């Protein structure tokens, strides 16, 4: 069950829409026509939309023409007394036109609902007449009547492509017969697409073949530009960009290594740019294959030299572009391709700017988040200093393993210190931070950057140690971490985290096969994994650990009231599970009672009991009885023996009765072969619950089941020398060394608990062997509890606690230091962390900010705060 705040939007535009708060650009305009509009998602709605919905008319108009179009169309709609919807404002209209709010919403900036078929035909004719001078992208769900006027039927409004409803008459024959265009198998009679490399609303990128000569077929790359897509305020669209890209390629051919342009042509109003196909691997993949999740200073010399060689060659490429009068403006790893001969090719030059011709002006917007200079974001006239910033951002990725979006780049000195933590080189950190100086005039020239890198290469070849290296072998400053925690908790009340309703929203990521990019949905959820329960759980833990949560109390109260109102009466829809369901809500209630944030009264105890009324049909921790059992054990204090015993026995008996002879349980996931080994959905989680049960009630049959389960899990391990690791299922070859929920760290947690309970040296050896297989100084873009550094850090803390060996505490210290040096500040100075490449922070526990803070709290106060989901015994 979800309560939606917005619908889908591309992750790169999620921040944009989030910041459009209650803006109603066209509300007052509509009032001028004496019509009252109401909010309807992305639209302002006038009139009542009858159900069932018949034929709908849509008008698609590029952003620069939208206001004039509304001024032209709305008077007609008011006169005709027809119900309609208009995009709330110009920013929402832009997102609708770009396909960023879902492919099925593309282009629908004005939606009109005629009363019947006759009205639909009459109104369509009038709309076509008054919109002849407007332009707009095609609407993929609709049939184009003429110009910018489209139609579809209400029963098929989300079907792609448009198809005439069966058994229904076409009412628009007077305008255009309903006949589809049969797409040709060949483009321009010689190019055949064979695979879509990147689906995109503005136009696909395809691999194809073409007849170069008789009997000579060559591969090619085909970039499609759909008509009027991505039109900016100057009415320049994706086709204009493709034309510009051809011009740049033609001018730079032979100067830098770029794909050769073969053809540029129009077909069915869409444009196609055909280039030679270069088979290769993107630079970001090369970087990740070399560093393999470990820090720069831990890389072998061979790996370091390989990466440095790439940087030096990229500098030469950029220098050649500058020499011939171009600024690249999108220096990101995705735009460099490495072929089988290790040659670097530059791709995607559509953002480039010609210094000689001073065009395009204004320069094209966008770029790659984290790699754009402040002046590029401000759309100033480009200079080569934009590329110096982009090169510095690229070197951040090279030398830290993290994208620049993970760092606060607003202060040069602070950035230098943070980079030094990862590189342990004063020379590198100073040079990179100077490249990313927000004052462009202080950035060094390419020649100085090249000289610095060459000097550094000589130093590491001679093994000259950095003078300050030893300082970063020390643990992070305890007081600094406490200050960071305090600020981050206060920051949970900042608008970047909290909605105007004083609630914490979550991101729900959807896939759109037509657009090709992930769609991000802002919603209110109830889960402990993602949602309000997880935030409430965390705040209670923070309060009990002695941290000030005063700035979050209003949010806590509102969130608890929201859960009561929206979810506690509909627990059958929520589901009984731990991560996203009722058992997770129970954990948040339990922690609220423990921290005295919720009153200890019968009503709360009744809520707790209600959360366990359903028994899951699954077995795992995330959705099944094992997760319910973990939550119930934590809540037993309030429910008492009578209220708890029968339910917990039911969970245990279900698991005992379904354990297979080989010691496993039938836990599988559709689409994945074999039994799941990990914590959230697999065997390790079930065993962990049964061991947690043993700390409350020792029973011989449960002990026997645990030992059988551990034997099965041990048989699934892959042993190399003294190390251990596991595939994600009993039949897969996939290894996940990062995920607490699905990978090796969660299995390690299981063996730690086994050694803690049984004191069997075998479990200790397996635990240490599995831990030693993980990176000692791990680097990962994901900082979260579920699949990132915070969850791994919690395992290292547990290992130090159980095994009493300092090396695991040092690993936790490294992760704490990583998080400390990657803190970004809000406008009010509160720290938060970029959770992905789109910088969409959320407060969620397992996949958001509160889980990161929880790890930091455990790092400084492990005796007061236990591992999530387990008791503190």
CSV table of N, CA, C and O in Angstrom, one decimal, residues 3 18 66 79 164 174 236 259 265 293 310 323 326 377 400 457 488 499 530 544 583 595 598 658 664 673 850:
chain,number,residue,atom,x,y,z
A,3,UNK,N,0.9,5.7,-0.5
A,3,UNK,CA,0.2,7.0,-0.7
A,3,UNK,C,1.0,7.8,-1.5
A,3,UNK,O,2.2,8.2,-1.2
A,18,UNK,N,10.6,18.1,-6.9
A,18,UNK,CA,10.5,18.1,-5.5
A,18,UNK,C,10.5,19.6,-5.0
A,18,UNK,O,9.8,20.0,-4.1
A,66,UNK,N,3.9,27.5,-24.8
A,66,UNK,CA,2.8,27.0,-24.0
A,66,UNK,C,1.8,28.1,-23.5
A,66,UNK,O,0.6,28.0,-23.5
A,79,UNK,N,-15.8,28.6,-23.4
A,79,UNK,CA,-17.0,28.9,-24.2
A,79,UNK,C,-17.8,27.6,-24.5
A,79,UNK,O,-19.0,27.6,-24.5
A,164,UNK,N,-7.1,1.3,-32.3
A,164,UNK,CA,-8.5,1.6,-32.2
A,164,UNK,C,-9.2,0.6,-31.4
A,164,UNK,O,-9.0,-0.6,-31.5
A,174,UNK,N,-14.0,12.7,-40.6
A,174,UNK,CA,-14.1,14.0,-41.3
A,174,UNK,C,-12.7,14.7,-41.3
A,174,UNK,O,-12.5,15.6,-42.1
A,236,UNK,N,14.8,25.2,-29.5
A,236,UNK,CA,15.8,24.2,-30.1
A,236,UNK,C,15.4,22.8,-29.4
A,236,UNK,O,15.3,22.7,-28.2
A,259,UNK,N,33.7,9.0,-33.3
A,259,UNK,CA,33.1,8.2,-34.4
A,259,UNK,C,32.8,9.1,-35.6
A,259,UNK,O,32.4,10.3,-35.5
A,265,UNK,N,19.6,12.3,-41.7
A,265,UNK,CA,18.4,12.3,-42.6
A,265,UNK,C,17.1,12.4,-41.8
A,265,UNK,O,17.1,12.1,-40.5
A,293,UNK,N,36.4,-2.0,-5.9
A,293,UNK,CA,35.8,-1.6,-4.6
A,293,UNK,C,36.8,-1.4,-3.5
A,293,UNK,O,36.4,-1.2,-2.3
A,310,UNK,N,45.3,6.6,-18.4
A,310,UNK,CA,44.1,7.0,-19.0
A,310,UNK,C,43.9,8.5,-18.8
A,310,UNK,O,43.4,9.2,-19.7
A,323,UNK,N,42.4,23.4,-28.5
A,323,UNK,CA,43.2,24.0,-29.5
A,323,UNK,C,42.5,24.3,-30.8
A,323,UNK,O,42.8,25.2,-31.5
A,326,UNK,N,37.0,24.3,-29.3
A,326,UNK,CA,35.8,23.7,-28.7
A,326,UNK,C,36.0,23.4,-27.2
A,326,UNK,O,37.0,23.0,-26.7
A,377,UNK,N,26.2,25.2,-14.8
A,377,UNK,CA,24.9,25.1,-14.2
A,377,UNK,C,24.1,26.4,-14.3
A,377,UNK,O,22.9,26.4,-14.5
A,400,UNK,N,39.4,8.3,-6.0
A,400,UNK,CA,38.7,7.9,-4.8
A,400,UNK,C,37.8,6.7,-5.1
A,400,UNK,O,37.4,6.1,-4.1
A,457,UNK,N,53.1,10.3,-10.8
A,457,UNK,CA,53.5,9.0,-11.3
A,457,UNK,C,54.9,8.6,-11.0
A,457,UNK,O,55.2,7.5,-10.6
A,488,UNK,N,23.4,15.9,11.6
A,488,UNK,CA,22.6,15.1,10.7
A,488,UNK,C,21.2,14.8,11.2
A,488,UNK,O,20.2,14.8,10.4
A,499,UNK,N,8.9,16.9,3.9
A,499,UNK,CA,7.9,17.6,3.1
A,499,UNK,C,7.3,18.8,3.8
A,499,UNK,O,7.4,18.9,5.0
A,530,UNK,N,11.9,1.0,3.9
A,530,UNK,CA,11.7,2.3,3.2
A,530,UNK,C,10.3,2.8,3.7
A,530,UNK,O,9.3,2.3,3.4
A,544,UNK,N,17.3,7.2,22.9
A,544,UNK,CA,17.7,6.3,24.0
A,544,UNK,C,19.3,6.4,24.1
A,544,UNK,O,19.8,6.1,25.2
A,583,UNK,N,5.0,-6.0,10.7
A,583,UNK,CA,6.0,-6.3,11.7
A,583,UNK,C,7.0,-5.1,11.8
A,583,UNK,O,7.5,-4.8,12.9
A,595,UNK,N,11.5,4.4,24.2
A,595,UNK,CA,12.1,5.8,24.4
A,595,UNK,C,11.2,6.8,25.0
A,595,UNK,O,11.5,7.9,25.1
A,598,UNK,N,6.2,7.5,22.7
A,598,UNK,CA,4.8,7.1,22.7
A,598,UNK,C,4.3,6.8,24.1
A,598,UNK,O,5.1,6.2,24.9
A,658,UNK,N,8.8,-27.1,8.1
A,658,UNK,CA,9.1,-27.0,6.7
A,658,UNK,C,10.6,-27.1,6.4
A,658,UNK,O,11.0,-26.9,5.3
A,664,UNK,N,18.0,-27.1,4.7
A,664,UNK,CA,17.6,-25.8,4.2
A,664,UNK,C,16.1,-25.6,4.3
A,664,UNK,O,15.4,-26.5,4.8
A,673,UNK,N,17.2,-19.1,-9.9
A,673,UNK,CA,17.3,-20.5,-9.7
A,673,UNK,C,18.0,-20.8,-8.3
A,673,UNK,O,18.9,-20.1,-8.0
A,850,UNK,N,18.8,7.9,7.7
A,850,UNK,CA,18.8,7.5,9.1
A,850,UNK,C,19.6,6.2,9.4
A,850,UNK,O,20.2,6.0,10.4
